Amino acid sequence: GENVEQHPSTLSVQEGDSAVIKCTYSDSASNYFPWYKQELGKGPQLIIDIRSNVGEKKDQRIAVTLNKTAKHFSLHITETQPEDSAVYFCAASISHTGNQFYFGTGTSLTVIP
Amino acid sequence: GAGVSQSPSNKVTEKGKDVELRCDPISGHTALYWYRQRLGQGLEFLIYFQGNSAPDKSGLPSDRFSAERTGESVSTLTIQRTQQEDSAVYLCASSSGPAPGDLYFGPGTRLLVL
């Protein structure tokens, strides 16, 4: 089955700096890659996603890149703000297996004011 | 509109007791998932329902765990004879499925087994 690895497990950045979180996946059949933000005491919320037919997607300060050949994808947050502090999860999905999502182990991001 | 809701929000039980967790998905969402999240860890897939198809139970860790879903509405996750290692946050999510799409998570049920 699919195996998703996520690095780093913790990340601290100064407010205004950029943060990058990287994930790798094992199954080349994966075709959908969402990123989730989980704030303390809440369920994860989708913040951005990318499908395998594109290499990059941006939404304001957040961007995701996908390298299908290397089987890795990354989340980039620019001009970080304290409210960006949360745990971020990447995931990979293989549609033909019934839409099961395989999650990374999470990155705890702290933005220092 | 209403999101995914879960109840109870917190549950404390004694080892050996049975517990039942409830999930109300977003109306019209045909896909429903249960995940387990242990403290400081990632999301562990438990079970997946898609419409009237047979559920994917491949993530259930033991026969003490079971789940049901009535049509495309409420789902219940039952843990029998709870053990301390069952302590975790149990998250429910729904999506418009079956093609890959947004997962909408509920706030979770925090289960503590003493």
CSV table of C-alpha atoms in Angstrom, one decimal, chain B residues 38-112:
chain,number,residue,atom,x,y,z
B,38,ARG,CA,-3.0,9.2,19.1
B,39,LEU,CA,-1.4,12.0,21.0
B,40,GLY,CA,1.2,13.8,18.9
B,41,GLN,CA,0.8,11.4,16.0
B,42,GLY,CA,-0.7,11.3,12.6
B,43,LEU,CA,-4.0,10.1,11.3
B,44,GLU,CA,-4.6,6.3,11.3
B,45,PHE,CA,-7.2,5.1,8.8
B,46,LEU,CA,-9.9,2.9,10.4
B,47,ILE,CA,-12.9,2.5,8.0
B,48,TYR,CA,-14.4,4.0,4.9
B,49,PHE,CA,-18.1,4.0,3.8
B,50,GLN,CA,-19.1,5.0,0.2
B,51,GLY,CA,-22.8,5.1,-0.5
B,52,ASN,CA,-24.3,1.6,-0.4
B,53,SER,CA,-21.1,-0.2,-1.2
B,54,ALA,CA,-19.5,-2.6,1.3
B,55,PRO,CA,-17.3,-0.6,3.7
B,56,ASP,CA,-13.6,-0.8,3.6
B,57,LYS,CA,-12.7,-2.1,7.1
B,58,SER,CA,-9.1,-2.7,6.4
B,59,GLY,CA,-7.9,-0.2,9.0
B,60,LEU,CA,-9.8,-1.5,12.0
B,61,PRO,CA,-7.1,-2.6,14.5
B,62,SER,CA,-9.0,-5.5,16.0
B,63,ASP,CA,-12.4,-7.2,16.2
B,64,ARG,CA,-13.2,-5.0,19.2
B,65,PHE,CA,-13.8,-2.2,16.7
B,66,SER,CA,-16.8,-2.0,14.5
B,67,ALA,CA,-18.7,0.7,12.6
B,68,GLU,CA,-22.0,1.1,11.0
B,69,ARG,CA,-23.6,3.7,8.8
B,70,THR,CA,-27.3,4.1,8.0
B,71,GLY,CA,-27.6,4.9,4.3
B,72,GLU,CA,-25.7,8.2,3.7
B,73,SER,CA,-26.3,9.6,7.1
B,74,VAL,CA,-25.1,9.0,10.6
B,75,SER,CA,-22.3,6.6,11.5
B,76,THR,CA,-21.4,5.1,14.8
B,77,LEU,CA,-18.0,3.6,15.8
B,78,THR,CA,-18.2,1.1,18.5
B,79,ILE,CA,-15.3,-0.1,20.6
B,80,GLN,CA,-15.9,-3.1,22.8
B,81,ARG,CA,-14.0,-4.0,25.9
B,82,THR,CA,-11.9,-0.8,25.7
B,83,GLN,CA,-8.2,-1.0,26.5
B,84,GLN,CA,-5.9,1.8,27.6
B,85,GLU,CA,-4.2,1.8,24.2
B,86,ASP,CA,-7.6,2.8,22.7
B,87,SER,CA,-7.2,6.3,24.2
B,88,ALA,CA,-7.0,8.7,21.3
B,89,VAL,CA,-8.9,11.3,19.4
B,90,TYR,CA,-11.4,9.7,16.9
B,91,LEU,CA,-12.0,11.8,13.9
B,92,CYS,CA,-14.8,11.5,11.4
B,93,ALA,CA,-14.6,13.0,7.9
B,94,SER,CA,-17.0,13.1,5.0
B,95,SER,CA,-16.7,14.0,1.3
B,96,SER,CA,-18.8,14.2,-1.7
B,97,GLY,CA,-16.8,11.1,-3.0
B,98,PRO,CA,-16.1,8.7,-4.6
B,99,ALA,CA,-13.5,10.6,-6.7
B,100,PRO,CA,-10.7,12.2,-4.7
B,101,GLY,CA,-12.1,15.4,-3.2
B,102,ASP,CA,-12.2,17.5,-0.2
B,103,LEU,CA,-12.3,15.8,3.2
B,104,TYR,CA,-14.3,17.7,5.8
B,105,PHE,CA,-13.3,16.7,9.3
B,106,GLY,CA,-15.4,16.9,12.4
B,107,PRO,CA,-13.9,18.2,15.7
B,108,GLY,CA,-13.2,14.7,17.0
B,109,THR,CA,-14.1,12.7,20.1
B,110,ARG,CA,-11.4,12.6,22.7
B,111,LEU,CA,-11.5,9.1,24.3
B,112,LEU,CA,-9.7,8.4,27.5
